[in-house]
Short mmCIF file of C-alpha atoms and ligand atoms in Angstrom, two decimals:
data_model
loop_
_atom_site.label_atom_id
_atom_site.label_comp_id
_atom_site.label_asym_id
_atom_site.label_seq_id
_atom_site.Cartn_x
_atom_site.Cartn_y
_atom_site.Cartn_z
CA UNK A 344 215.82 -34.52 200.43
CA UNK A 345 219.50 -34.24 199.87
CA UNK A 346 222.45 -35.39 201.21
CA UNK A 347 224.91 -32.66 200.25
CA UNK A 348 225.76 -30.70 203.14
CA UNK A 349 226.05 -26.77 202.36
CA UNK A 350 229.74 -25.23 203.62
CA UNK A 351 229.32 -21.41 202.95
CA UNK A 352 228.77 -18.90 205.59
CA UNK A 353 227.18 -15.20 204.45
CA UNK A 354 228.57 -14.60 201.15
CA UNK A 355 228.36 -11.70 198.32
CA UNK A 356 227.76 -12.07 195.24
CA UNK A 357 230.75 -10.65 192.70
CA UNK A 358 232.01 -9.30 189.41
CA UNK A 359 234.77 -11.05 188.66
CA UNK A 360 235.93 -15.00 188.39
CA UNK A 361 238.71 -14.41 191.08
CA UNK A 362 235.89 -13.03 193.68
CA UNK A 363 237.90 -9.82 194.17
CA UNK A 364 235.06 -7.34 193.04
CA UNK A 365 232.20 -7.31 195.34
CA UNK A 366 228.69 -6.69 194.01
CA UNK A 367 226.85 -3.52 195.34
CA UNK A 368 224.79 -0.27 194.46
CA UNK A 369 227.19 2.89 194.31
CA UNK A 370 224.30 5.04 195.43
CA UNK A 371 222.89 4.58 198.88
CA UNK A 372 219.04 5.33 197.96
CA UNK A 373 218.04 2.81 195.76
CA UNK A 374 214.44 3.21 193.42
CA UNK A 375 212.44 0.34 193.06
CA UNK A 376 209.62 -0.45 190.86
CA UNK A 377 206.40 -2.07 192.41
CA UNK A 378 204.49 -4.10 189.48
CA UNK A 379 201.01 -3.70 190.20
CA UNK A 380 200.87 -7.74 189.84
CA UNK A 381 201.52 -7.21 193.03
CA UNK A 382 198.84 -4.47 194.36
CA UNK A 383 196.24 -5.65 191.96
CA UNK A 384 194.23 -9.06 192.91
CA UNK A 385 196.52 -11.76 191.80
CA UNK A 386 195.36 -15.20 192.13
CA UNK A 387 198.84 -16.81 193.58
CA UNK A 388 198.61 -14.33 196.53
CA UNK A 389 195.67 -15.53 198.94
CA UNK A 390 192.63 -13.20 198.85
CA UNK A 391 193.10 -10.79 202.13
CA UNK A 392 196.99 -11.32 202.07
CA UNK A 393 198.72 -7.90 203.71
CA UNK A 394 200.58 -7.24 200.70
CA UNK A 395 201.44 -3.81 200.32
CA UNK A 396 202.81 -4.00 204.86
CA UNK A 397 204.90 -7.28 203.55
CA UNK A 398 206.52 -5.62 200.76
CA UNK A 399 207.21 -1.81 203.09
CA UNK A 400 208.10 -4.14 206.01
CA UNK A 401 210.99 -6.39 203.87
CA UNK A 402 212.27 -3.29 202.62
CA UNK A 403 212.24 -1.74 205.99
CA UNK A 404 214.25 -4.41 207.61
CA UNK A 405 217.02 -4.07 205.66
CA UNK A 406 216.73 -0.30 205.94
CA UNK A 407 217.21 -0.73 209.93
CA UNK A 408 220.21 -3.15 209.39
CA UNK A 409 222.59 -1.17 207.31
CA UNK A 410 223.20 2.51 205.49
CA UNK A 411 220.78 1.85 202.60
CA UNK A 412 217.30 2.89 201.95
CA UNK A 413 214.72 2.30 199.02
CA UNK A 414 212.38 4.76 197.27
CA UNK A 415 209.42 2.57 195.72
CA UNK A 416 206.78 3.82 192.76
CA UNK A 417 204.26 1.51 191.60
CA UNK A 418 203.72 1.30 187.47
CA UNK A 419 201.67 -1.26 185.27
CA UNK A 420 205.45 -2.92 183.97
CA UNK A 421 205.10 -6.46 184.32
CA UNK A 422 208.02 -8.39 182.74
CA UNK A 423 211.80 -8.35 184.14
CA UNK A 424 214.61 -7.09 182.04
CA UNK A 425 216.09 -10.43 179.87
CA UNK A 426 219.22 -11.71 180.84
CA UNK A 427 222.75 -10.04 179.20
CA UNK A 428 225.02 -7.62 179.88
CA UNK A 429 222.29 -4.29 180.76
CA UNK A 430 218.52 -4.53 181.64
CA UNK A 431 216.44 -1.38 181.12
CA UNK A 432 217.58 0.64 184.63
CA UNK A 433 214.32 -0.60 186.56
CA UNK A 434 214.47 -2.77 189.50
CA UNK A 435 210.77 -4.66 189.18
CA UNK A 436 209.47 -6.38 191.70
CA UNK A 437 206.73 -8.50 189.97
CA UNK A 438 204.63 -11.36 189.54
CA UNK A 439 202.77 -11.27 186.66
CA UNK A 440 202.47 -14.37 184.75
CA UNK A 441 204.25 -13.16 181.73
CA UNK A 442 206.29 -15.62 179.42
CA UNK A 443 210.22 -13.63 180.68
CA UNK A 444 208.81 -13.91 183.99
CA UNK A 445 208.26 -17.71 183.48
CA UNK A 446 211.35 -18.40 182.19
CA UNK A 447 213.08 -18.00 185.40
CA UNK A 448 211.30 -20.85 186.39
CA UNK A 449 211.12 -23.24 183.55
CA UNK A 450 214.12 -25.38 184.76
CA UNK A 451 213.53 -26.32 188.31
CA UNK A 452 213.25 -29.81 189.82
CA UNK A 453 212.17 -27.86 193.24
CA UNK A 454 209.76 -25.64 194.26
CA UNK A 455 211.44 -22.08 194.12
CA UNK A 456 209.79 -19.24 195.98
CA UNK A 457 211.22 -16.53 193.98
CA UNK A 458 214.21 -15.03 191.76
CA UNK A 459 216.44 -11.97 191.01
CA UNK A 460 218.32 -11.00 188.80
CA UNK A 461 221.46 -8.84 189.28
CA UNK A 462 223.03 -6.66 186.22
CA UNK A 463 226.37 -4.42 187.56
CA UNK A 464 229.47 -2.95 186.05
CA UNK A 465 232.71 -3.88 185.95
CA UNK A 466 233.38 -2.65 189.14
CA UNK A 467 231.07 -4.32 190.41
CA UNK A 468 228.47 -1.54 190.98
CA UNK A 469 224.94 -2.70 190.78
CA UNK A 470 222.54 -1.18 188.16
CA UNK A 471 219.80 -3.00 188.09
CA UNK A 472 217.97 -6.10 189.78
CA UNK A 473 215.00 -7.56 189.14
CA UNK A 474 212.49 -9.73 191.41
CA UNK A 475 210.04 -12.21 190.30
CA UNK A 476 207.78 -13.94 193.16
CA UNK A 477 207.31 -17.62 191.46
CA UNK A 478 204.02 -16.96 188.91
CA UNK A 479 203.35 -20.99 189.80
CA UNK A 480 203.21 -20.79 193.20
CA UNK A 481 200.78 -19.50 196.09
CA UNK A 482 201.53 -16.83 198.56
CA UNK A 483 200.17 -15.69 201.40
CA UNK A 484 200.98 -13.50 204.81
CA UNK A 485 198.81 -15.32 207.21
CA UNK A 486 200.94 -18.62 207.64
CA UNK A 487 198.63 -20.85 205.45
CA UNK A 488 200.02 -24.03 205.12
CA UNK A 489 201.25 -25.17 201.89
CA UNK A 490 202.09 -21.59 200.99
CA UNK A 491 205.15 -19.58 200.97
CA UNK A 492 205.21 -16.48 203.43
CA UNK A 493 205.08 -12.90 201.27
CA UNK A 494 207.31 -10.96 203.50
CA UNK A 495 209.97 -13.75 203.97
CA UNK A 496 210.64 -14.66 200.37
CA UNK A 497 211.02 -10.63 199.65
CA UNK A 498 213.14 -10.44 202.52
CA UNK A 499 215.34 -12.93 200.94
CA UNK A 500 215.35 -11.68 197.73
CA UNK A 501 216.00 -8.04 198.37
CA UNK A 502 218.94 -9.61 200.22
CA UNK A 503 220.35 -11.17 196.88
CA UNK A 504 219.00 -7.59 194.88
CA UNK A 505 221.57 -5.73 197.57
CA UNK A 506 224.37 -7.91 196.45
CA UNK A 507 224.17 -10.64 199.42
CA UNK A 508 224.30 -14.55 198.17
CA UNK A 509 223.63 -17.07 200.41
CA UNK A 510 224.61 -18.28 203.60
CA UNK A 511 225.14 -21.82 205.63
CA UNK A 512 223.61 -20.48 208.57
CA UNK A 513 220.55 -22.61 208.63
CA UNK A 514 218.80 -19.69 210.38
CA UNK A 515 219.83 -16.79 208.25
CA UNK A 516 217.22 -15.30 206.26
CA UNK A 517 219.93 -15.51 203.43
CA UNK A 518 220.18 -19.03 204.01
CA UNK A 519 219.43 -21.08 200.61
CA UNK A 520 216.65 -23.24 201.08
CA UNK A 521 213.40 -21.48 202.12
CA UNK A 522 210.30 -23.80 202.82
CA UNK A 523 206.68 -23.27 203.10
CA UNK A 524 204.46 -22.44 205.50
CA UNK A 525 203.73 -26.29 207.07
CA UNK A 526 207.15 -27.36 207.95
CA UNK A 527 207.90 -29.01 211.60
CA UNK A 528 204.01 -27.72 211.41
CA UNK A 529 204.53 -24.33 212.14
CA UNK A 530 204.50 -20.74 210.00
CA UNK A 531 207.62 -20.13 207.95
CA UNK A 532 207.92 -16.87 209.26
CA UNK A 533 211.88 -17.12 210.16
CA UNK A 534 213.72 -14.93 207.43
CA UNK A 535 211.31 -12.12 207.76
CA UNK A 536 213.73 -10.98 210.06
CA UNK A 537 217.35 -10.90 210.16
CA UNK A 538 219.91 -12.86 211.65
CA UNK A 539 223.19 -11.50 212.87
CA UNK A 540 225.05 -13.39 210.05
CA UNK A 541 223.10 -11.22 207.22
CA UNK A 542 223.17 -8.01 209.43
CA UNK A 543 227.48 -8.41 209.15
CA UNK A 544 227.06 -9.41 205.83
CA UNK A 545 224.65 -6.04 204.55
CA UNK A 546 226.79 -3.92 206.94
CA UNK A 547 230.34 -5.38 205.16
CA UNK A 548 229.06 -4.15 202.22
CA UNK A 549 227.24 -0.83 202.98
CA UNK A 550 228.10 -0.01 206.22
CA UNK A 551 226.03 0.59 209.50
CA UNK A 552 223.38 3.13 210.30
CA UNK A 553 225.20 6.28 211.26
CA UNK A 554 223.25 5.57 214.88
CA UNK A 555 225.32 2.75 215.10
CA UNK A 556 228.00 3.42 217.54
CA UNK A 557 229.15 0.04 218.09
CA UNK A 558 229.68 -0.80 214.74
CA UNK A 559 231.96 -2.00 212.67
CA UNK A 560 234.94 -3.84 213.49
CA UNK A 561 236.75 -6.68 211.32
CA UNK A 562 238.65 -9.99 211.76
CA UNK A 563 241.29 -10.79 208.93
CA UNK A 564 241.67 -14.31 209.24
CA UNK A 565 244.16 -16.95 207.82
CA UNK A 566 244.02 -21.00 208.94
CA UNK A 567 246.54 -23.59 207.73
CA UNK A 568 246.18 -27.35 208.57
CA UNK A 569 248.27 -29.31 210.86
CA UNK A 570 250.73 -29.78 208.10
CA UNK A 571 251.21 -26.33 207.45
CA UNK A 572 249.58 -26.23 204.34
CA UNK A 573 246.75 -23.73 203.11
CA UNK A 574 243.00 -25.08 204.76
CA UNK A 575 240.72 -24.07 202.29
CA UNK A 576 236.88 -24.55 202.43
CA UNK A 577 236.82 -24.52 206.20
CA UNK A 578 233.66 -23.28 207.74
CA UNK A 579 234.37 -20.77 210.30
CA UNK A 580 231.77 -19.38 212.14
CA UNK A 581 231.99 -16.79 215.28
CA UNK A 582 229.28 -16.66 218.26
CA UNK A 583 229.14 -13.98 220.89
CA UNK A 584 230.78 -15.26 223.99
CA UNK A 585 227.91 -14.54 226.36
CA UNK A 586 225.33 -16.12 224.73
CA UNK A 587 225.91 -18.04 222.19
CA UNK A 588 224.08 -16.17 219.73
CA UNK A 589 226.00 -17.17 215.99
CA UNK A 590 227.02 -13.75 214.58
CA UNK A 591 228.22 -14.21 211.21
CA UNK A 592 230.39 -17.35 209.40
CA UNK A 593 232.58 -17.61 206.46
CA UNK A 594 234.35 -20.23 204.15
CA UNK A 595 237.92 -19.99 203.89
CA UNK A 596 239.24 -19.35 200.26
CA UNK A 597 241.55 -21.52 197.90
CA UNK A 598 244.79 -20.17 200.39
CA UNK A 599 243.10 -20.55 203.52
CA UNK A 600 241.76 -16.83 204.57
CA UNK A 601 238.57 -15.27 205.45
CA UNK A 602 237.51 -11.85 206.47
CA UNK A 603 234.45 -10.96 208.66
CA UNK A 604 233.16 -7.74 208.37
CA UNK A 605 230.51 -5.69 209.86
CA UNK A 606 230.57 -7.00 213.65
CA UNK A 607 229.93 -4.85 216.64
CA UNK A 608 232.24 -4.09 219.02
CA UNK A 609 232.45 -6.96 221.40
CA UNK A 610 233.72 -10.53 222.46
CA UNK A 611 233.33 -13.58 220.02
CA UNK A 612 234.52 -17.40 220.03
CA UNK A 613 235.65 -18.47 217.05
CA UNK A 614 234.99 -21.67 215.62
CA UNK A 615 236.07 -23.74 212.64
CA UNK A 616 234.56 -26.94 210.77
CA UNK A 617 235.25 -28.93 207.91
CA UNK A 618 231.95 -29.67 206.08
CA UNK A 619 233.98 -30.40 202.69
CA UNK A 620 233.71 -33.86 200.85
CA UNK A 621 237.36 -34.16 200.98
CA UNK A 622 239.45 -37.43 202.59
CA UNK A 623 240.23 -37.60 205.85
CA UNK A 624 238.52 -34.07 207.55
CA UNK A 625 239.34 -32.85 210.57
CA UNK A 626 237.23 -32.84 213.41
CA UNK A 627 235.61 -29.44 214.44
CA UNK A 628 237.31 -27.37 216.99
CA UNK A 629 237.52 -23.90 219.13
CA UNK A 630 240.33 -21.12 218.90
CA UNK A 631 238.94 -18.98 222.06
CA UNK A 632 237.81 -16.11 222.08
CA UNK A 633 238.80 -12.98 219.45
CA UNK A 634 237.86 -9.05 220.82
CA UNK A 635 236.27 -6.81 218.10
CA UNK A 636 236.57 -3.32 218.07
CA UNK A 637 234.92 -0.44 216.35
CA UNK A 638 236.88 0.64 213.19
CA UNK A 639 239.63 -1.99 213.74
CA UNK A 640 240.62 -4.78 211.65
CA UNK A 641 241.48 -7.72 213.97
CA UNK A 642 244.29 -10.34 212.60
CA UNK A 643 243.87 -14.18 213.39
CA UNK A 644 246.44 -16.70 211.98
CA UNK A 645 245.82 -20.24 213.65
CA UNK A 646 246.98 -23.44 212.68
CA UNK A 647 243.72 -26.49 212.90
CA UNK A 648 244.68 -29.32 215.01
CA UNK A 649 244.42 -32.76 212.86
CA UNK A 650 241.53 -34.29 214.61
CA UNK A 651 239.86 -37.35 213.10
CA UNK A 652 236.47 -36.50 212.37
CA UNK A 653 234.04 -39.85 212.34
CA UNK A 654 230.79 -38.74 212.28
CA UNK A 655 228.69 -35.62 210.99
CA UNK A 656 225.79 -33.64 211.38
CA UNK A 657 223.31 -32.35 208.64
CA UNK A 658 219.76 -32.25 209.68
CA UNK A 659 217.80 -30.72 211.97
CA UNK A 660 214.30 -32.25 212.85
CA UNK A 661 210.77 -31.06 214.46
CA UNK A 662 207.66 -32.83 214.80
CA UNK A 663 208.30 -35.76 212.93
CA UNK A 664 210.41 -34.22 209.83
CA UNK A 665 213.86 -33.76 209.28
CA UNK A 666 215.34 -30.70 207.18
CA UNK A 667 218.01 -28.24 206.95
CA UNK A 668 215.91 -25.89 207.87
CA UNK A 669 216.45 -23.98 211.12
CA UNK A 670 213.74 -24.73 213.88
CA UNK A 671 211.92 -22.11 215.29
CA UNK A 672 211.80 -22.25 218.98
CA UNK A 673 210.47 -19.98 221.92
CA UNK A 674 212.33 -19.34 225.34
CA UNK A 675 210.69 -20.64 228.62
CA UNK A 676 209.66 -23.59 227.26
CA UNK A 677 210.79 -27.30 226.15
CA UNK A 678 210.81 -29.01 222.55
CA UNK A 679 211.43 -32.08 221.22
CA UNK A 680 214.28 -31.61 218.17
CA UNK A 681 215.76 -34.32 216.05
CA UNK A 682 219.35 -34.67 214.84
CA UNK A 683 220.34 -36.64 211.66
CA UNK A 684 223.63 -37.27 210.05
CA UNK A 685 226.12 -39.72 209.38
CA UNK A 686 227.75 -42.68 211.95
CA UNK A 687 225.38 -41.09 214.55
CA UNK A 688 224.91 -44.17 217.31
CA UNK A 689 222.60 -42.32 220.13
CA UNK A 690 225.04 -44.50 222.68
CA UNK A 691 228.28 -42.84 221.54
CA UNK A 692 227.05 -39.12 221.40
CA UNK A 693 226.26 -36.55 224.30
CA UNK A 694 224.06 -33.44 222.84
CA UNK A 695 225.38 -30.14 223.84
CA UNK A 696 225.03 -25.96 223.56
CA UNK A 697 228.14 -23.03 223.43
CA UNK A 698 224.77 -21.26 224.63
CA UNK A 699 224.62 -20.96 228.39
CA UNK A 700 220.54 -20.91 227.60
CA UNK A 701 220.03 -24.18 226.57
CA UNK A 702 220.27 -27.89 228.70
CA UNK A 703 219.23 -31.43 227.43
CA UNK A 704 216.72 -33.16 229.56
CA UNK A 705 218.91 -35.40 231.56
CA UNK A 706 217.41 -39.47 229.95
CA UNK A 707 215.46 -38.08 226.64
CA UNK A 708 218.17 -39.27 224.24
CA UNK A 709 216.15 -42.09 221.71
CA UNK A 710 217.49 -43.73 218.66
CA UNK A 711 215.26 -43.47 215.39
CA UNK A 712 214.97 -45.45 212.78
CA UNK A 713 215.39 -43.37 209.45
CA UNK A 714 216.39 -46.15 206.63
CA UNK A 715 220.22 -46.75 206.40
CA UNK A 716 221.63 -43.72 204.66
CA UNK A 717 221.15 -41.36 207.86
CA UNK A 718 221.06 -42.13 211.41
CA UNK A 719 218.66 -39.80 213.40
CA UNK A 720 218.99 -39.41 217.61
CA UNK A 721 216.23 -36.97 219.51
CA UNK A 722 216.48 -35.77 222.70
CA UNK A 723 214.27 -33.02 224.76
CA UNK A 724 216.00 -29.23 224.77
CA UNK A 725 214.83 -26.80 227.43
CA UNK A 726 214.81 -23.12 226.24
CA UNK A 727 215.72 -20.24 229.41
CA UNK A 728 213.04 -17.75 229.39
CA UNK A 729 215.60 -14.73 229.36
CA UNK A 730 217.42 -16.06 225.96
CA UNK A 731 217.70 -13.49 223.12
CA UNK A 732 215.97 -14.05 219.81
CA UNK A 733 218.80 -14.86 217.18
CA UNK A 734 220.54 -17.96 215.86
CA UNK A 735 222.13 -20.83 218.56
CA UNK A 736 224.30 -23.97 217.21
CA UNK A 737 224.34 -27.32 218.98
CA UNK A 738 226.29 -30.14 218.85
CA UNK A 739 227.16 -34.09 219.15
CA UNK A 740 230.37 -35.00 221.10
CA UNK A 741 231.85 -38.22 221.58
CA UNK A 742 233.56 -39.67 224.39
CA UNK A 743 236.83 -39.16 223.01
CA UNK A 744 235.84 -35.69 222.62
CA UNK A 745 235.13 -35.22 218.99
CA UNK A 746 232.49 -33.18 218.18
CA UNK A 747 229.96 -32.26 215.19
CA UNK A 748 228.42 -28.89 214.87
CA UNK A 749 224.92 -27.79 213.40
CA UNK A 750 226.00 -24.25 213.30
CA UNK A 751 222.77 -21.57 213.98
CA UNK A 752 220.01 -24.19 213.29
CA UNK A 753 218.05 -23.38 216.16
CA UNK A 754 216.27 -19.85 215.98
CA UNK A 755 214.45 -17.97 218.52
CA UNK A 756 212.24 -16.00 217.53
CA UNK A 757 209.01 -13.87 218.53
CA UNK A 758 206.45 -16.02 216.50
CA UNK A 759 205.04 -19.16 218.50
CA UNK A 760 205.95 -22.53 218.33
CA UNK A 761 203.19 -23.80 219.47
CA UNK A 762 204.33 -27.49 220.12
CA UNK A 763 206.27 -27.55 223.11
CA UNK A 764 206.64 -30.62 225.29
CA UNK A 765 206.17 -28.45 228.38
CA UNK A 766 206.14 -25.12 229.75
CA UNK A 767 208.05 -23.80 232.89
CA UNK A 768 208.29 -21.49 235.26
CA UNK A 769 210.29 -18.39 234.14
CA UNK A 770 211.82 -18.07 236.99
CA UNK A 771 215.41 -20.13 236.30
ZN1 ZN B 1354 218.30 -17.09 197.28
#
């Protein structure tokens, strides 16, 4: 486990050091090549495994998101293009056990589920990217534990192969640590399916479906601190007014602006954070609400209020383990979650939700012992049976009303957590 606390919001990849050029494919079909590693028996992928629906199904959910589609051919080509400046035009997805395929691997401390690798022009066009599933791991599609989940490691990568990096939304399928199947003792099926956050970020870069009425509208943003100098490395992050639901976040650059792209047509509360290691951060705070509109570019110049900020959030817990990982939670029923951070005293702190579909059970809030490095509170959530599936933030306020937020690391989704502390009536 580490303690360093990840800042960035959905993020693209690009061609250039000054992150002017953004990385994407100048066509809008793209042609992928299947390995048949993949569609022959392989022993890292468990006998049985649905492989060929978990490969159409990751490309397919990026297909529904935004204006791109894939045309896939299966051949016997095993190894990835090397690294340098042009691979050989094929995007492989693979994972035979071949020593260029290894490579990728060779260095990590971690377990890694998977790689690509991204060759583009210099403007930033894409012309090739490669996937290799991890040839030392085990895969499977049925949840077993100890394995990583097929379709949500290629969902990831063909994320990174469309130009996407990743994101600080703990619930994004983009966001950077991926775990097995196992953690909080559930499936790791979460980034099979998209959060808002990587729906604006694919649709910044390629647009919407043409179905898409709604879509897309843009906020051009610029903060400065108190002091009226340039706040760079903020975390701002925007949620839909009505429920709560995190739509997409951002880091500020080195002069203190952002830009959101992608969003539907609606009404959003903005947020802003300081997760930096710098001296003296400010506190996190609200700017109201900000009204999107289709094929506008909304401007929003604010000024962050110098707040003291004492304490900090950075894990999430389920089940006895803490991670950054977003838990997976079902509405209509009540969990247990865990909270872990820094200067977190369970008598100074009142848990709390932006999301009108969330309460804390009124007396749950215990104090954990963790070791000294992190201090860990838990307190009972209950879920409304009506809330939508998609990502939710919480937070920790004190009395003097500072407050900490875990931004989108609670996820609802349509798989079961099966470990509720108790059911209720649906009728709220
Ligand atoms: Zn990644």
């Amino acid at each position: 486990m580490s303690l360093t606390l990840a800042t960035m919001a959905y993020s693209m990849q690009f061609a250039d050091e000054g992150s002017t050029i953004r990385l994407h494919w100048k066509t809008l079909t793209i042609p992928i090549t299947l390995s048949d590693s993949l569609t022959k028996q392989n022993p890292n992928i468990k006998t049985g495994s649905d492989v060929a629906g978990a490969v159409r199904r990751s490309f397919e959910t990026w297909e529904k998101a935004a204006n791109v589609r894939f045309e896939i051919t299966t051949a016997d080509k095993q190894s990835i293009s090397a690294s340098g400046k042009s691979g050989d035009g094929a995007s492989l997805l693979t994972i035979a056990q071949t020593p260029e395929n290894l490579l990728l691997f060779s260095g990590d401390t971690e377990e890694v589920s998977a790689r690509t690798r991204t060759f583009f022009d210099r403007n930033g066009f894409i012309t090739e990217a490669d996937i290799v599933l991890n040839p030392y791991e085990q895969f499977s599609t049925d949840g077993s534990i100890g394995t990583f989940d097929l379709e949500a490691t290629l969902t990831h990568e063909i994320g990174h192969l469309l130009g996407l990096e990743h994101s600080s939304i703990a619930g994004a399928t983009m966001f950077q640590h991926q775990g097995k199947n196992g953690i909080y003792g559930l499936h790791n099926f979460n980034a099979r399916t998209l959060a808002e956050d990587d729906i604006s970020g694919i649709r910044a870069l390629y647009g919407a479906k043409n179905s898409d009425a709604n879509c897309c509208g843009s906020i051009n943003g610029k903060l400065s601190t108190a002091s009226g100098k340039a706040a760079k490395d903020i975390q701002v992050w925007i949620e839909e007014t009505e429920t709560g639901r995190v739509i997409a976040g951002v880091l500020t650059n080195s002069v203190g602006n952002f830009r959101i792209e992608g969003l539907s047509s609606g009404k959003y509360s903005v947020y802003a954070q300081d997760s930096s290691e710098r001296k003296n951060p400010t506190a996190a705070q609200t700017f109201g609400e900000i009204e999107i509109s289709r094929g506008k570019t909304t401007n929003f110049t604010k000024k962050l209020k110098s707040l003291a900020k004492t304490f900090d959030i950075q894990y999430v817990g389920f089940n006895g383990q803490i991670s950054q990982l977003a838990v997976p939670l079902n509405g209509g029923k009540s969990f247990m979650i865990y909270v872990g951070g820094k200067n977190l005293d369970a008598d100074k702190v009142t848990p709390g939700f932006n999301s009108p579909y969330f309460t804390v059970t009124p007396n749950t809030i215990n104090k954990l012992d963790y070791g000294s490095e992190i201090s860990v509170i838990s307190f009972e959530i209950k879920v409304n049976s009506v809330i939508p599936n998609g990502e939710y933030s919480f937070y920790l306020q004190t009395k003097n009303k500072e407050i900490a937020y875990l931004t989108g690391s609670l996820t609802i989704e349509s798989f079961e957590n099966p470990w509720s502390s108790s059911i209720f009536s649906s009728v709220e």
